[in-house]
Amino acid sequence: QSLLVSRDIELAIGTFANAAPEITVEKLFDDALVVLAHRSLGLSDQISWAELATYRMVSIVSNSSVGQIVEKTLWSVNRTRMNALVQSHHWLTVIALTKALNGVCVVPDYAASLQDNTLQKIELVDPTVRRPIDVAALSNKSLSAAAQEFKSLLREQFGKMA
């Protein structure tokens, strides 16, 4: 958000739960959280949050939007805090460490496609958690022609998923 407010960028894509008042947010689609697990764990096609807490977890940093969702959900379901072996700022690192440590990680469904299928993708249930993927821009500033076109392409591509 700070890059938008400082006018370093025109558009941002992500989850903006607490957007600043000068930022307009438009929802593109909802993205489910899923689990990636090392195949040696032999997990089924679904896992609950309660069961998830019993495995060696690699996580995105807890101050990211997904990290906050994971922590809040684990707390509401189990009254336990996330006990990650290691955290990273980058999804590719989270996925690589999950492979290397024979563990599990919670990722947005879109990030699950970043891996080479050596990890098992598992539906996360009880509860199923989704997060909005939004496009944000400054409310009081007109977008450039390129940014307008990009936003139109995003709406066209992802708007049907909302």
Coordinates of N, CA and C in Angstrom, one line a residue:
Q1 N 0.8 -1.2 0.0 CA 0.0 0.0 0.0 C 0.9 1.3 0.0
S2 N 2.0 1.2 0.7 CA 2.8 2.4 0.8 C 3.4 2.8 -0.6
L3 N 3.6 1.8 -1.5 CA 4.1 2.2 -2.8 C 3.0 2.9 -3.6
L4 N 1.7 2.5 -3.4 CA 0.6 3.2 -4.0 C 0.5 4.6 -3.5
V5 N 0.5 4.8 -2.2 CA 0.4 6.1 -1.6 C 1.5 7.0 -2.0
S6 N 2.7 6.5 -2.1 CA 3.9 7.3 -2.5 C 4.0 7.5 -4.0
R7 N 3.0 6.9 -4.7 CA 2.9 7.0 -6.2 C 4.1 6.4 -6.9
D8 N 4.7 5.4 -6.3 CA 5.8 4.6 -6.9 C 5.2 3.6 -7.9
I9 N 4.0 3.2 -7.7 CA 3.3 2.3 -8.6 C 1.9 2.8 -8.7
E10 N 1.2 2.3 -9.8 CA -0.1 2.8 -10.1 C -1.2 1.7 -9.6
L11 N -0.8 0.5 -9.7 CA -1.7 -0.6 -9.3 C -0.9 -1.6 -8.4
A12 N -1.7 -2.3 -7.6 CA -1.1 -3.4 -6.8 C -2.1 -4.5 -6.8
I13 N -1.6 -5.7 -6.8 CA -2.5 -6.9 -6.7 C -2.1 -7.7 -5.5
G14 N -3.2 -8.1 -4.7 CA -2.9 -8.8 -3.5 C -4.2 -8.8 -2.6
T15 N -4.0 -9.0 -1.3 CA -5.1 -8.9 -0.4 C -5.0 -7.7 0.4
F16 N -6.0 -6.9 0.4 CA -5.9 -5.6 1.1 C -7.0 -5.4 2.1
A17 N -6.9 -6.2 3.2 CA -8.0 -6.2 4.3 C -8.2 -4.9 4.9
N18 N -7.1 -4.1 5.1 CA -7.2 -2.8 5.8 C -6.6 -1.7 4.9
A19 N -7.2 -1.5 3.7 CA -6.7 -0.5 2.8 C -6.8 0.9 3.4
A20 N -5.9 1.7 3.1 CA -5.9 3.1 3.5 C -7.1 3.8 2.8
P21 N -7.6 4.8 3.4 CA -8.8 5.5 2.8 C -8.6 6.0 1.4
E22 N -7.4 6.4 1.0 CA -7.2 6.9 -0.3 C -7.0 5.8 -1.4
I23 N -7.2 4.6 -1.0 CA -7.0 3.5 -1.9 C -8.3 2.8 -2.2
T24 N -8.6 2.6 -3.5 CA -9.8 1.9 -4.0 C -9.4 0.4 -4.3
V25 N -10.2 -0.5 -3.8 CA -9.9 -1.9 -3.9 C -11.0 -2.6 -4.7
E26 N -10.6 -3.3 -5.7 CA -11.6 -4.1 -6.5 C -11.3 -5.6 -6.5
K27 N -12.2 -6.4 -6.1 CA -12.0 -7.8 -6.0 C -11.9 -8.4 -7.4
L28 N -10.9 -9.3 -7.5 CA -10.7 -10.1 -8.7 C -11.3 -11.5 -8.6
F29 N -10.9 -12.2 -7.5 CA -11.4 -13.5 -7.2 C -11.0 -13.9 -5.8
D30 N -11.6 -15.0 -5.4 CA -11.2 -15.6 -4.1 C -10.3 -16.8 -4.4
D31 N -9.3 -16.9 -3.5 CA -8.2 -17.9 -3.7 C -8.3 -18.8 -2.4
A32 N -8.5 -20.1 -2.6 CA -8.5 -21.0 -1.4 C -7.1 -21.2 -0.9
L33 N -7.0 -21.5 0.4 CA -5.7 -21.9 1.0 C -5.7 -23.5 0.9
V34 N -4.6 -24.0 0.5 CA -4.4 -25.5 0.4 C -3.1 -25.8 1.1
V35 N -2.9 -27.1 1.3 CA -1.7 -27.6 1.9 C -0.9 -28.3 0.8
L36 N 0.4 -28.1 0.9 CA 1.4 -28.9 0.1 C 2.1 -29.7 1.1
A37 N 2.2 -31.0 0.8 CA 2.8 -32.0 1.8 C 3.8 -32.9 1.1
H38 N 4.8 -33.2 1.8 CA 5.8 -34.2 1.3 C 5.1 -35.5 1.1
R39 N 5.3 -36.1 -0.1 CA 4.5 -37.3 -0.4 C 4.9 -38.5 0.6
S40 N 6.0 -38.4 1.2 CA 6.4 -39.5 2.2 C 5.5 -39.5 3.4
L41 N 4.7 -38.4 3.6 CA 3.8 -38.4 4.8 C 2.5 -39.2 4.5
G42 N 2.2 -39.5 3.3 CA 1.1 -40.4 2.9 C -0.2 -39.8 3.4
L43 N -0.5 -38.5 3.2 CA -1.7 -37.9 3.7 C -2.8 -38.1 2.6
S44 N -4.1 -38.0 3.1 CA -5.2 -38.2 2.2 C -5.4 -36.9 1.4
D45 N -6.5 -36.8 0.7 CA -6.7 -35.7 -0.2 C -7.3 -34.5 0.5
Q46 N -7.7 -34.7 1.8 CA -8.2 -33.6 2.7 C -7.5 -33.6 4.0
I47 N -7.3 -32.4 4.6 CA -6.7 -32.4 5.9 C -7.4 -31.2 6.7
S48 N -7.7 -31.5 8.0 CA -8.3 -30.4 8.8 C -7.2 -29.5 9.4
W49 N -7.6 -28.4 9.8 CA -6.6 -27.5 10.5 C -6.1 -28.1 11.7
A50 N -7.0 -28.8 12.5 CA -6.6 -29.5 13.7 C -5.5 -30.5 13.4
E51 N -5.6 -31.3 12.4 CA -4.6 -32.3 12.0 C -3.4 -31.7 11.5
L52 N -3.5 -30.6 10.7 CA -2.4 -29.9 10.2 C -1.4 -29.5 11.2
A53 N -1.9 -29.0 12.4 CA -1.1 -28.6 13.5 C -0.2 -29.6 14.0
T54 N -0.4 -30.9 13.7 CA 0.5 -32.0 14.2 C 1.7 -32.3 13.4
Y55 N 1.8 -31.6 12.2 CA 2.9 -31.9 11.3 C 3.9 -30.8 11.3
R56 N 5.1 -31.1 10.8 CA 6.2 -30.2 10.7 C 5.9 -29.2 9.6
M57 N 5.7 -27.9 10.0 CA 5.2 -26.9 9.1 C 6.3 -25.9 8.7
V58 N 6.3 -25.6 7.4 CA 7.1 -24.5 6.9 C 6.1 -23.4 6.5
S59 N 6.4 -22.2 6.7 CA 5.4 -21.1 6.6 C 5.9 -19.9 5.9
I60 N 5.0 -19.2 5.3 CA 5.3 -17.8 4.8 C 5.4 -17.0 6.1
V61 N 6.1 -15.8 6.1 CA 6.2 -15.0 7.3 C 4.9 -14.7 7.9
S62 N 4.8 -14.6 9.2 CA 3.5 -14.4 9.9 C 3.0 -13.0 9.7
N63 N 3.8 -12.0 9.3 CA 3.2 -10.7 9.1 C 2.7 -10.4 7.6
S64 N 2.7 -11.5 6.8 CA 2.1 -11.4 5.5 C 0.6 -11.7 5.6
S65 N -0.2 -11.4 4.6 CA -1.6 -11.6 4.7 C -2.0 -13.1 4.9
V66 N -1.3 -14.0 4.2 CA -1.5 -15.4 4.3 C -1.0 -15.9 5.7
G67 N 0.1 -15.4 6.1 CA 0.6 -15.8 7.4 C -0.3 -15.4 8.5
Q68 N -0.9 -14.2 8.4 CA -1.9 -13.8 9.4 C -3.2 -14.7 9.4
I69 N -3.6 -15.0 8.2 CA -4.8 -15.9 8.1 C -4.5 -17.2 8.7
V70 N -3.3 -17.8 8.4 CA -3.0 -19.1 9.0 C -2.9 -19.1 10.5
E71 N -2.3 -18.0 11.0 CA -2.2 -17.9 12.5 C -3.6 -17.8 13.1
K72 N -4.4 -16.9 12.6 CA -5.7 -16.7 13.1 C -6.6 -17.9 13.1
T73 N -6.5 -18.7 11.9 CA -7.3 -19.9 11.8 C -6.8 -21.0 12.7
L74 N -5.5 -21.2 12.8 CA -5.0 -22.2 13.8 C -5.5 -21.8 15.2
W75 N -5.4 -20.5 15.6 CA -5.8 -20.1 16.9 C -7.3 -20.4 17.1
S76 N -8.1 -20.0 16.2 CA -9.6 -20.2 16.3 C -10.0 -21.6 16.4
V77 N -9.3 -22.5 15.7 CA -9.7 -23.9 15.6 C -9.1 -24.7 16.8
N78 N -7.8 -24.5 17.1 CA -7.1 -25.3 18.1 C -6.6 -24.6 19.3
R79 N -6.8 -23.2 19.3 CA -6.2 -22.4 20.4 C -4.7 -22.7 20.5
T80 N -4.1 -22.9 19.4 CA -2.6 -23.1 19.3 C -2.0 -22.1 18.3
R81 N -0.8 -21.8 18.6 CA -0.1 -20.9 17.7 C 0.7 -21.7 16.6
M82 N 0.9 -21.1 15.5 CA 1.7 -21.8 14.4 C 3.1 -22.0 15.0
N83 N 3.5 -23.3 14.8 CA 4.9 -23.6 15.3 C 5.7 -24.0 14.1
A84 N 6.0 -23.1 13.2 CA 6.7 -23.3 12.0 C 8.2 -23.6 12.3
L85 N 8.7 -24.6 11.6 CA 10.1 -24.9 11.6 C 11.0 -23.8 11.1
V86 N 10.4 -23.2 10.1 CA 11.1 -22.0 9.4 C 10.1 -21.2 8.7
Q87 N 10.3 -19.9 8.5 CA 9.5 -19.1 7.8 C 10.3 -18.4 6.7
S88 N 9.6 -18.0 5.6 CA 10.3 -17.3 4.5 C 9.3 -16.2 4.0
H89 N 9.9 -15.2 3.3 CA 9.1 -14.2 2.6 C 8.7 -14.6 1.2
H90 N 9.2 -15.7 0.7 CA 8.9 -16.1 -0.7 C 8.3 -17.4 -0.8
W91 N 7.3 -17.5 -1.6 CA 6.6 -18.8 -1.8 C 7.5 -19.9 -2.3
L92 N 8.4 -19.6 -3.3 CA 9.2 -20.6 -3.8 C 10.2 -21.2 -2.7
T93 N 10.6 -20.4 -1.8 CA 11.4 -20.8 -0.7 C 10.6 -21.7 0.2
V94 N 9.4 -21.3 0.5 CA 8.5 -22.1 1.4 C 8.3 -23.5 0.8
I95 N 8.1 -23.5 -0.5 CA 7.8 -24.8 -1.2 C 9.1 -25.6 -1.2
A96 N 10.3 -25.0 -1.5 CA 11.5 -25.8 -1.5 C 11.9 -26.3 -0.1
L97 N 11.7 -25.5 0.9 CA 11.9 -26.0 2.3 C 11.0 -27.1 2.7
T98 N 9.7 -27.0 2.3 CA 8.8 -28.1 2.6 C 9.3 -29.4 2.0
K99 N 9.8 -29.4 0.8 CA 10.3 -30.6 0.2 C 11.6 -31.1 1.0
A100 N 12.5 -30.2 1.2 CA 13.7 -30.5 1.9 C 13.5 -31.1 3.3
L101 N 12.5 -30.5 4.0 CA 12.3 -30.9 5.4 C 11.2 -32.0 5.6
N102 N 10.7 -32.5 4.5 CA 9.7 -33.5 4.5 C 8.5 -33.0 5.4
G103 N 8.1 -31.8 5.1 CA 7.0 -31.2 5.9 C 5.8 -30.9 5.2
V104 N 5.0 -29.9 5.7 CA 3.8 -29.4 5.1 C 3.9 -27.9 5.1
C105 N 3.1 -27.3 4.2 CA 3.0 -25.8 4.2 C 1.6 -25.5 3.7
V106 N 1.1 -24.3 4.2 CA -0.2 -23.8 3.7 C 0.1 -22.7 2.7
V107 N -0.5 -22.8 1.5 CA -0.2 -21.8 0.4 C -1.5 -21.5 -0.2
P108 N -1.6 -20.3 -0.8 CA -2.8 -20.0 -1.7 C -2.8 -21.0 -2.9
D109 N -3.9 -21.3 -3.4 CA -4.0 -22.3 -4.5 C -3.2 -21.8 -5.6
Y110 N -3.1 -20.5 -6.0 CA -2.3 -20.1 -7.1 C -0.8 -20.5 -6.9
A111 N -0.3 -20.4 -5.6 CA 1.1 -20.7 -5.4 C 1.4 -22.2 -5.5
A112 N 0.4 -23.0 -5.3 CA 0.6 -24.4 -5.4 C 1.0 -24.8 -6.8
S113 N 0.7 -24.0 -7.8 CA 1.1 -24.3 -9.2 C 2.5 -24.0 -9.4
L114 N 3.2 -23.3 -8.4 CA 4.6 -23.0 -8.6 C 5.5 -24.2 -8.4
Q115 N 5.0 -25.3 -7.9 CA 5.8 -26.5 -7.6 C 5.7 -27.5 -8.7
D116 N 6.6 -28.4 -8.7 CA 6.7 -29.4 -9.8 C 6.0 -30.7 -9.5
N117 N 5.0 -30.7 -8.7 CA 4.2 -31.8 -8.3 C 5.0 -32.9 -7.5
T118 N 6.1 -32.6 -7.0 CA 6.8 -33.5 -6.1 C 6.1 -33.5 -4.7
L119 N 5.4 -32.4 -4.4 CA 4.6 -32.3 -3.2 C 3.1 -32.6 -3.5
Q120 N 2.4 -33.2 -2.6 CA 1.0 -33.5 -2.7 C 0.2 -32.3 -2.4
K121 N -0.7 -31.9 -3.3 CA -1.7 -30.8 -3.0 C -2.9 -31.4 -2.3
I122 N -3.2 -30.8 -1.1 CA -4.3 -31.3 -0.3 C -5.3 -30.2 0.0
E123 N -6.6 -30.6 -0.1 CA -7.6 -29.6 0.3 C -7.6 -29.4 1.8
L124 N -7.7 -28.2 2.2 CA -7.7 -27.8 3.6 C -9.1 -27.5 4.1
V125 N -9.6 -28.2 5.1 CA -11.0 -28.1 5.5 C -11.1 -27.9 7.0
D126 N -12.4 -27.7 7.4 CA -12.8 -27.5 8.8 C -12.0 -26.4 9.5
P127 N -12.1 -25.2 9.0 CA -12.9 -24.7 7.9 C -12.1 -24.6 6.6
T128 N -12.8 -24.5 5.5 CA -12.2 -24.1 4.3 C -12.0 -22.6 4.3
V129 N -10.8 -22.1 4.0 CA -10.5 -20.7 4.1 C -10.1 -20.2 2.7
R130 N -10.7 -19.1 2.3 CA -10.4 -18.4 1.1 C -10.0 -17.0 1.4
R131 N -9.2 -16.4 0.5 CA -8.8 -15.0 0.7 C -9.1 -14.3 -0.6
P132 N -9.5 -13.0 -0.5 CA -9.7 -12.3 -1.7 C -8.4 -11.8 -2.4
I133 N -8.4 -11.9 -3.7 CA -7.3 -11.3 -4.5 C -7.9 -10.1 -5.2
D134 N -7.3 -8.9 -4.8 CA -7.8 -7.6 -5.3 C -6.8 -6.9 -6.1
V135 N -7.3 -5.9 -6.8 CA -6.5 -4.9 -7.5 C -6.7 -3.6 -6.8
A136 N -5.7 -2.9 -6.5 CA -5.8 -1.6 -5.8 C -5.2 -0.5 -6.5
A137 N -5.7 0.7 -6.4 CA -5.2 1.9 -7.0 C -5.6 3.1 -6.1
L138 N -4.9 4.2 -6.3 CA -5.2 5.4 -5.6 C -6.6 5.9 -6.1
S139 N -7.4 6.3 -5.2 CA -8.8 6.8 -5.5 C -8.8 8.1 -6.2
N140 N -7.9 9.0 -5.9 CA -7.9 10.4 -6.4 C -6.9 10.6 -7.6
K141 N -6.5 9.6 -8.2 CA -5.5 9.7 -9.3 C -6.0 8.9 -10.5
S142 N -6.0 9.5 -11.7 CA -6.3 8.8 -12.9 C -5.2 7.8 -13.2
L143 N -5.6 6.7 -13.8 CA -4.6 5.7 -14.2 C -4.1 6.0 -15.6
S144 N -2.9 5.7 -15.9 CA -2.3 5.8 -17.2 C -3.1 4.9 -18.1
A145 N -2.9 5.1 -19.4 CA -3.6 4.2 -20.4 C -3.1 2.8 -20.2
A146 N -1.8 2.6 -20.0 CA -1.3 1.2 -19.8 C -1.9 0.6 -18.5
A147 N -2.0 1.3 -17.4 CA -2.5 0.7 -16.2 C -4.0 0.5 -16.4
Q148 N -4.8 1.3 -17.1 CA -6.2 1.1 -17.4 C -6.4 -0.2 -18.2
E149 N -5.5 -0.4 -19.2 CA -5.6 -1.6 -20.0 C -5.2 -2.8 -19.2
F150 N -4.2 -2.7 -18.4 CA -3.8 -3.9 -17.6 C -5.0 -4.2 -16.6
K151 N -5.6 -3.2 -16.0 CA -6.7 -3.5 -15.1 C -7.9 -4.1 -15.8
S152 N -8.1 -3.7 -17.1 CA -9.2 -4.3 -17.9 C -8.9 -5.7 -18.2
L153 N -7.6 -6.0 -18.5 CA -7.2 -7.4 -18.8 C -7.4 -8.3 -17.5
L154 N -7.1 -7.7 -16.4 CA -7.2 -8.5 -15.1 C -8.7 -8.8 -14.9
R155 N -9.6 -7.8 -15.1 CA -11.0 -8.0 -14.9 C -11.5 -9.0 -15.9
E156 N -11.1 -9.0 -17.1 CA -11.5 -9.9 -18.1 C -11.1 -11.3 -17.8
Q157 N -9.8 -11.5 -17.4 CA -9.3 -12.8 -17.0 C -9.8 -13.4 -15.8
F158 N -9.9 -12.5 -14.7 CA -10.2 -13.1 -13.4 C -11.6 -12.7 -12.9
G159 N -12.3 -11.7 -13.5 CA -13.6 -11.3 -13.1 C -14.6 -12.4 -13.0
K160 N -14.5 -13.3 -13.9 CA -15.5 -14.4 -13.9 C -15.3 -15.4 -12.8
M161 N -14.2 -15.3 -12.1 CA -13.9 -16.1 -10.9 C -14.5 -15.6 -9.6
A162 N -14.8 -14.3 -9.6 CA -15.2 -13.6 -8.4 C -16.5 -14.1 -7.8

